[in-house]
Tab-separated table of C-alpha atoms in Angstrom:
chain	number	residue	atom	x	y	z
A	1	MET	CA	75.132	-5.120	103.792
A	2	PHE	CA	76.137	-2.667	101.004
A	3	TRP	CA	75.595	1.100	101.273
A	4	GLY	CA	76.018	3.697	98.588
A	5	LEU	CA	75.145	7.223	97.755
A	6	ILE	CA	75.867	9.405	94.685
A	7	ILE	CA	76.568	13.006	95.452
A	8	GLU	CA	75.562	15.279	92.412
A	9	PRO	CA	77.061	18.853	91.905
A	10	GLY	CA	75.048	21.524	93.749
A	11	LYS	CA	72.979	19.245	95.931
A	12	LYS	CA	73.092	18.606	99.684
A	13	TYR	CA	72.220	15.367	101.150
A	14	SER	CA	70.931	15.801	104.678
A	15	GLN	CA	69.291	13.149	107.034
A	16	THR	CA	69.058	11.954	110.621
A	17	VAL	CA	70.751	8.379	110.457
A	18	ASP	CA	68.086	5.576	110.846
A	19	SER	CA	70.649	2.536	110.633
A	20	SER	CA	74.328	2.968	111.420
A	21	PHE	CA	76.601	2.767	108.517
A	22	HIS	CA	80.199	2.992	107.550
A	23	ILE	CA	81.725	4.886	104.557
A	24	SER	CA	84.805	3.189	103.055
A	25	LYS	CA	85.487	5.041	99.723
A	26	ALA	CA	84.734	8.145	97.713
A	27	THR	CA	85.199	7.806	93.719
A	28	LEU	CA	85.119	10.477	91.154
A	29	ASP	CA	82.681	10.121	88.178
A	30	LEU	CA	85.109	10.574	85.283
A	31	SER	CA	82.402	10.803	82.821
A	32	SER	CA	81.294	14.305	84.280
A	33	ALA	CA	84.777	15.350	85.632
A	34	THR	CA	86.559	18.421	84.276
A	35	ASP	CA	90.169	19.550	85.090
A	36	GLU	CA	89.201	21.232	88.420
A	37	ASP	CA	89.344	19.748	91.955
A	38	ILE	CA	86.191	18.309	93.497
A	39	THR	CA	86.117	18.770	97.320
A	40	LEU	CA	83.759	16.266	99.391
A	41	LEU	CA	82.463	17.939	102.581
A	42	LEU	CA	80.566	16.816	105.847
A	43	ASP	CA	78.303	18.963	107.983
A	44	TYR	CA	77.946	16.983	111.310
A	45	GLU	CA	75.407	17.963	113.969
A	46	GLY	CA	75.252	21.555	112.737
A	47	GLN	CA	79.025	22.151	113.595
A	48	GLN	CA	81.477	23.574	111.179
A	49	GLU	CA	81.917	21.917	107.748
A	50	TYR	CA	84.613	19.120	107.633
A	51	ILE	CA	86.737	18.382	104.453
A	52	LEU	CA	86.658	14.717	103.845
A	53	CYS	CA	88.752	14.550	100.634
A	54	HIS	CA	89.823	16.182	97.364
A	55	LEU	CA	89.429	14.339	93.988
A	56	ASN	CA	90.524	14.896	90.467
A	57	LYS	CA	91.476	13.127	87.340
A	58	SER	CA	94.861	12.175	88.698
A	59	ASN	CA	93.582	11.273	92.096
A	60	LYS	CA	90.177	9.415	91.291
A	61	GLN	CA	89.339	7.805	94.591
A	62	GLU	CA	90.261	8.062	98.424
A	63	CYS	CA	89.878	5.434	101.138
A	64	LEU	CA	87.692	6.703	104.006
A	65	ASP	CA	86.931	5.342	107.522
A	66	LEU	CA	83.773	7.084	108.714
A	67	ASN	CA	81.151	5.465	111.052
A	68	PHE	CA	77.761	7.122	111.553
A	69	GLN	CA	75.441	5.797	114.290
A	70	ALA	CA	71.577	5.895	114.481
A	71	GLY	CA	70.479	9.430	115.496
A	72	ASP	CA	73.380	11.301	113.923
A	73	SER	CA	72.333	14.420	111.974
A	74	ILE	CA	74.522	14.719	108.916
A	75	SER	CA	74.729	16.546	105.594
A	76	LEU	CA	77.035	15.419	102.553
A	77	PHE	CA	77.681	17.685	99.701
A	78	SER	CA	80.483	18.632	97.160
A	79	HIS	CA	82.076	21.653	95.535
A	80	GLY	CA	82.750	21.139	91.833
A	81	GLN	CA	81.053	20.076	88.686
A	82	ALA	CA	81.268	16.299	88.898
A	83	SER	CA	79.449	13.714	90.629
A	84	VAL	CA	81.043	11.688	93.434
A	85	HIS	CA	80.111	7.979	94.372
A	86	LEU	CA	80.342	6.954	98.015
A	87	SER	CA	80.289	3.254	99.070
A	88	GLY	CA	80.388	1.435	102.290
A	89	TYR	CA	78.254	-0.976	104.351
A	90	LEU	CA	75.637	-0.947	107.170
A	91	LEU	CA	76.790	-1.612	110.676
A	92	GLY	CA	75.508	-4.201	113.126
A	93	ASP	CA	74.799	-3.453	116.888
A	94	ASP	CA	78.373	-4.282	118.302
A	95	ASP	CA	78.768	-1.402	120.801
A	96	ASP	CA	78.836	-4.092	123.648
A	97	ASP	CA	81.998	-5.755	122.212
A	98	GLU	CA	83.830	-2.432	122.376
A	99	MET	CA	86.149	-1.758	125.319
A	100	THR	CA	87.281	1.603	126.634
A	101	LEU	CA	90.736	2.224	128.004
A	102	GLY	CA	89.298	2.200	131.596
A	103	ASP	CA	87.795	-1.309	131.136
A	104	MET	CA	91.169	-2.582	129.819
A	105	MET	CA	93.068	-1.058	132.673
A	106	GLU	CA	90.676	-2.694	135.217
A	107	GLU	CA	91.122	-6.143	133.547
A	108	GLU	CA	94.966	-5.846	133.839
A	109	GLU	CA	94.586	-4.720	137.522
A	110	GLU	CA	92.612	-7.862	138.343
A	111	ASP	CA	95.247	-10.071	136.686
A	112	GLU	CA	97.947	-8.358	138.711
A	113	ASP	CA	95.904	-9.114	142.006
A	114	GLU	CA	95.596	-12.776	140.871
A	115	GLU	CA	99.271	-13.136	140.305
A	116	GLU	CA	100.000	-11.489	143.752
A	117	ASP	CA	97.627	-13.910	145.529
A	118	GLU	CA	99.363	-16.915	143.761
A	119	ASP	CA	102.756	-15.676	144.980
A	120	VAL	CA	101.472	-15.354	148.636
A	121	ASP	CA	100.096	-18.966	148.409
A	122	GLU	CA	103.340	-20.262	147.247
A	123	GLU	CA	105.283	-18.585	150.060
A	124	MET	CA	102.856	-20.020	152.624
A	125	ASP	CA	103.441	-23.402	151.139
A	126	ILE	CA	107.204	-23.144	151.444
A	127	LYS	CA	107.003	-22.096	155.064
A	128	ASP	CA	104.634	-24.941	155.974
A	129	LEU	CA	106.970	-27.320	154.337
A	130	ARG	CA	109.827	-25.987	156.347
A	131	ALA	CA	108.059	-26.200	159.582
A	132	SER	CA	107.034	-29.884	158.690
A	133	LEU	CA	110.506	-30.954	157.981
A	134	VAL	CA	111.884	-29.374	161.279
A	135	ALA	CA	109.249	-30.892	163.406
A	136	LYS	CA	110.047	-34.428	161.932
A	137	ALA	CA	113.742	-33.961	162.448
A	138	VAL	CA	113.230	-32.956	166.058
A	139	LYS	CA	110.944	-35.953	166.696
A	140	ARG	CA	113.671	-38.197	165.381
A	141	ALA	CA	116.300	-36.699	167.603
A	142	GLN	CA	114.454	-36.989	170.919
A	143	PRO	CA	114.475	-40.752	171.630
A	144	GLU	CA	118.285	-40.797	171.019
A	145	LYS	CA	119.410	-38.317	173.645
A	146	SER	CA	121.397	-40.791	175.647
A	147	ASN	CA	123.373	-41.838	172.842
A	148	GLY	CA	126.023	-39.187	171.648
A	149	LYS	CA	126.419	-40.548	168.176
A	150	ALA	CA	122.749	-40.487	167.674
A	151	GLN	CA	122.472	-36.977	168.800
A	152	LYS	CA	125.254	-35.940	166.415
A	153	LYS	CA	123.570	-37.778	163.721
A	154	ALA	CA	120.237	-36.087	164.141
A	155	LYS	CA	122.000	-32.795	164.273
A	156	VAL	CA	123.713	-33.498	160.949
A	157	GLU	CA	120.325	-34.504	159.470
A	158	ILE	CA	118.681	-31.274	160.792
A	159	GLU	CA	121.475	-29.185	159.229
A	160	GLN	CA	121.264	-31.078	156.074
A	161	GLU	CA	117.400	-30.581	155.922
A	162	ASP	CA	117.921	-26.894	156.721
A	163	ASP	CA	120.389	-26.602	153.747
A	164	ASP	CA	117.823	-28.415	151.446
A	165	GLU	CA	115.036	-25.771	152.644
A	166	GLU	CA	117.418	-22.934	151.893
A	167	GLU	CA	118.149	-24.259	148.366
A	168	ALA	CA	114.443	-24.738	147.780
A	169	GLU	CA	113.782	-21.140	148.949
A	170	GLU	CA	116.500	-19.850	146.727
A	171	GLU	CA	115.010	-21.552	143.723
A	172	GLU	CA	111.301	-20.655	144.581
A	173	GLU	CA	112.356	-16.877	145.644
A	174	PRO	CA	115.383	-15.812	143.568
A	175	LYS	CA	114.685	-12.060	144.601
A	176	GLN	CA	115.208	-12.927	148.385
A	177	PRO	CA	118.425	-14.629	148.859
A	178	SER	CA	118.986	-16.552	152.070
A	179	PRO	CA	121.796	-15.346	154.455
A	180	LYS	CA	125.164	-17.361	153.940
A	181	GLN	CA	127.432	-18.488	156.857
A	182	LEU	CA	130.211	-15.929	157.865
A	183	SER	CA	133.720	-16.821	157.299
A	184	LYS	CA	136.008	-17.690	160.074
A	185	ALA	CA	137.641	-14.124	159.899
A	186	GLN	CA	134.278	-12.538	160.032
A	187	LYS	CA	133.116	-14.613	163.088
A	188	LYS	CA	136.519	-13.525	164.926
A	189	LYS	CA	135.625	-9.976	164.241
A	190	GLU	CA	132.181	-10.409	165.659
A	191	LYS	CA	133.441	-12.082	168.878
A	192	LYS	CA	136.039	-9.304	169.429
A	193	ALA	CA	133.413	-6.713	169.140
A	194	LEU	CA	131.153	-8.514	171.467
A	195	LYS	CA	133.853	-8.777	174.216
A	196	GLN	CA	134.678	-5.031	173.614
A	197	GLN	CA	130.965	-4.102	174.497
A	198	GLN	CA	130.695	-6.366	177.578
A	199	SER	CA	134.128	-5.528	179.291
A	200	PRO	CA	133.932	-2.552	181.665
A	201	LYS	CA	135.294	0.785	180.068
A	202	PRO	CA	138.019	2.493	182.106
A	203	ALA	CA	137.276	6.063	183.298
A	204	GLY	CA	138.221	8.765	180.645
A	205	ALA	CA	138.659	6.003	178.018
A	206	ALA	CA	137.391	6.861	174.594
A	207	PRO	CA	134.594	4.560	173.309
A	208	ALA	CA	135.881	1.841	171.213
A	209	GLN	CA	134.682	2.063	167.591
A	210	GLN	CA	132.599	-1.107	166.757
A	211	PRO	CA	133.839	-2.798	163.537
A	212	GLN	CA	131.158	-2.992	160.952
A	213	VAL	CA	130.489	-6.538	159.697
A	214	LYS	CA	129.219	-6.587	156.048
A	215	LYS	CA	126.797	-9.386	155.541
A	216	GLU	CA	126.243	-10.848	152.139
A	217	GLY	CA	122.724	-10.285	150.675
A	218	ALA	CA	122.039	-7.043	152.560
A	219	PRO	CA	121.873	-4.242	150.079
A	220	PRO	CA	123.880	-1.130	150.990
A	221	ALA	CA	121.888	1.840	152.568
A	222	ALA	CA	123.125	4.182	149.823
A	223	ASP	CA	121.542	1.928	147.107
A	224	LYS	CA	118.161	1.987	148.929
A	225	LYS	CA	118.208	5.642	149.132
A	226	THR	CA	119.131	6.037	145.387
A	227	LYS	CA	116.305	3.618	144.488
A	228	ALA	CA	113.825	5.604	146.722
A	229	GLU	CA	114.807	8.969	145.135
A	230	ALA	CA	114.758	7.460	141.599
A	231	PRO	CA	112.429	9.544	139.491
A	232	LYS	CA	109.278	7.790	138.316
A	233	SER	CA	108.945	7.154	134.549
A	234	PRO	CA	105.793	8.237	132.654
A	235	ALA	CA	102.764	5.935	132.868
A	236	LYS	CA	103.343	3.769	129.738
A	237	GLN	CA	101.256	0.558	128.987
A	238	THR	CA	100.554	-1.814	126.022
A	239	LEU	CA	96.837	-2.677	125.618
A	240	PRO	CA	95.390	-5.626	123.815
A	241	GLY	CA	95.448	-5.110	120.167
A	242	GLY	CA	98.942	-3.643	120.368
A	243	LEU	CA	97.936	0.020	121.121
A	244	VAL	CA	100.601	1.775	123.316
A	245	VAL	CA	99.384	4.607	125.636
A	246	GLU	CA	101.856	6.957	127.291
A	247	ASP	CA	100.704	9.669	129.598
A	248	LEU	CA	103.085	12.694	129.049
A	249	LYS	CA	100.916	14.926	131.449
A	250	VAL	CA	98.073	14.198	133.578
A	251	GLY	CA	95.423	16.741	133.301
A	252	SER	CA	93.542	18.341	136.333
A	253	GLY	CA	90.048	18.676	134.734
A	254	PRO	CA	87.070	16.334	134.216
A	255	GLU	CA	88.033	12.742	132.930
A	256	SER	CA	86.705	11.773	129.527
A	257	LYS	CA	84.502	8.762	129.017
A	258	LYS	CA	82.407	7.040	126.267
A	259	GLY	CA	79.615	9.326	124.923
A	260	ASP	CA	81.436	12.569	125.782
A	261	MET	CA	81.952	15.145	122.979
A	262	VAL	CA	85.609	15.900	123.141
A	263	ALA	CA	87.732	18.587	121.585
A	264	VAL	CA	91.563	17.939	121.057
A	265	TYR	CA	94.746	19.342	119.642
A	266	TYR	CA	96.793	16.643	117.987
A	267	CYS	CA	99.777	15.927	115.608
A	268	GLY	CA	99.897	12.628	113.658
A	269	LYS	CA	103.147	10.843	112.292
A	270	LEU	CA	104.173	7.766	110.492
A	271	ALA	CA	105.992	5.675	113.016
A	272	LYS	CA	108.253	4.182	110.307
A	273	ASN	CA	109.976	7.447	109.372
A	274	GLY	CA	108.493	10.291	111.564
A	275	LYS	CA	106.734	12.177	108.510
A	276	GLN	CA	103.893	14.320	109.880
A	277	PHE	CA	100.579	13.678	107.754
A	278	ASP	CA	98.083	15.673	109.876
A	279	GLN	CA	97.773	18.385	112.554
A	280	THR	CA	95.330	20.496	114.502
A	281	ASN	CA	96.640	23.116	117.066
A	282	LYS	CA	94.627	26.194	116.719
A	283	GLY	CA	91.048	27.221	117.368
A	284	PRO	CA	88.613	25.168	119.402
A	285	GLY	CA	90.457	21.850	118.180
A	286	PHE	CA	89.141	18.781	116.562
A	287	LYS	CA	85.801	17.708	118.060
A	288	PHE	CA	84.231	14.155	117.960
A	289	LYS	CA	81.997	12.028	120.184
A	290	LEU	CA	84.089	9.406	122.103
A	291	GLY	CA	83.472	5.728	121.729
A	292	GLN	CA	81.009	6.058	118.912
A	293	GLY	CA	83.179	4.826	116.002
A	294	ARG	CA	83.496	8.383	114.480
A	295	VAL	CA	87.332	8.156	114.493
A	296	ILE	CA	89.694	5.434	114.147
A	297	LYS	CA	89.391	2.790	116.839
A	298	GLY	CA	92.863	3.673	118.400
A	299	TRP	CA	91.582	7.005	119.134
A	300	ASP	CA	88.326	5.914	120.748
A	301	LEU	CA	90.423	3.707	123.051
A	302	GLY	CA	93.471	5.903	123.611
A	303	VAL	CA	91.629	9.118	124.280
A	304	ALA	CA	89.288	7.493	126.867
A	305	GLY	CA	90.255	8.187	130.354
A	306	MET	CA	92.307	11.379	129.644
A	307	LYS	CA	91.642	14.434	131.853
A	308	VAL	CA	91.170	18.071	130.423
A	309	GLY	CA	94.512	19.566	130.250
A	310	GLY	CA	96.317	16.114	129.783
A	311	LYS	CA	98.626	15.015	126.989
A	312	ARG	CA	99.212	11.477	125.703
A	313	LYS	CA	101.231	9.707	123.152
A	314	LEU	CA	99.439	7.150	121.203
A	315	THR	CA	101.251	4.447	119.155
A	316	ILE	CA	98.432	2.815	117.028
A	317	PRO	CA	99.021	-0.268	114.992
A	318	ALA	CA	97.472	-0.543	111.468
A	319	SER	CA	94.762	-2.912	112.791
A	320	LEU	CA	93.457	-0.108	115.040
A	321	ALA	CA	94.122	2.647	112.413
A	322	TYR	CA	93.612	2.567	108.594
A	323	GLY	CA	94.348	-1.311	108.077
A	324	ALA	CA	95.789	-2.815	105.091
A	325	GLY	CA	94.333	-0.180	102.796
A	326	GLY	CA	95.934	2.795	104.359
A	327	ALA	CA	94.600	6.230	103.532
A	328	PRO	CA	96.723	7.082	100.284
A	329	PRO	CA	98.569	9.253	99.396
A	330	GLN	CA	99.462	10.466	103.017
A	331	ILE	CA	99.129	7.107	104.807
A	332	PRO	CA	100.603	4.059	103.214
A	333	PRO	CA	99.031	0.486	103.708
A	334	ASN	CA	99.674	-1.294	107.007
A	335	SER	CA	101.060	1.798	108.729
A	336	THR	CA	101.619	2.138	112.358
A	337	LEU	CA	100.678	5.845	113.422
A	338	VAL	CA	101.934	7.977	116.285
A	339	PHE	CA	99.634	10.751	117.648
A	340	ASP	CA	100.425	13.370	120.383
A	341	VAL	CA	97.074	14.353	121.710
A	342	GLU	CA	96.053	17.108	124.081
A	343	LEU	CA	92.553	17.068	125.576
A	344	LYS	CA	91.278	20.710	125.459
A	345	ALA	CA	87.556	20.356	126.465
A	346	LEU	CA	84.680	17.986	126.938
A	347	ASN	CA	80.872	18.326	127.210
């Protein structure tokens, strides 16, 4: 349903919101406009005044993306000698459909647990299949013990079935290669080493150095140590909708959640060319109520779960930012945005 308001010069429009609404655009009334700039401002919950946009004859309108919920206390007014027309629409009750970052992370963990359970079930099925094949082969070989040829045939069948099982395991578990048979030279080295261990050592004789036999498929100890000591990369994940969240620094303070009033420092850039379009890095920071639709949706989802003192990099697709319309002239249509956000405080 359409919503609209005309801001006349010198008047302040204050109210406690009864029905949630969204402001999409601010347009200058050219019939009363002069050459001076018109500044549209917002006083929210009795805090400091926020500048929404500047309008003049060369820049007649600006796209906005502002949501106000029932119970919010707001005042809209302008500085200048011309009227400003605000337009938008009333919002429905869709808070239950919104998901916070924490909800999405829990869903991903549940999916990973289900995949692990499926892998364990597949591994158990392979082991059961192997045990069944071996039992059948042994049962076939028992009645033919008196016949040397039959015993040899059963042995060949068992070895053939073992080879089939190993091939099946290699196909099902590529990350766990089955050990291969040693070459004749390697077998000789093992036998020689075993004889040296079993033979009595003459008095005063230096202990014989046992040759090391390198088996295929076993990773070197140095590689294990290198893997264990490899530094962990920053936590980075892509959420439904294409939002990419990367924790640059995990804070040590309280964790933010939906409904908290948070204060942040931030720097916004265009992903396409790295051009900076907005920044706040002084004073108390930019304040807003988390998860209430008062900022772009990528912020509501990306800031949720941060701890005070933490820093995050948010790569937000256009669908979770300013969409196909953009926010000219700073943000072109269909723009992916990159924000470096630091959580300074929360109430």
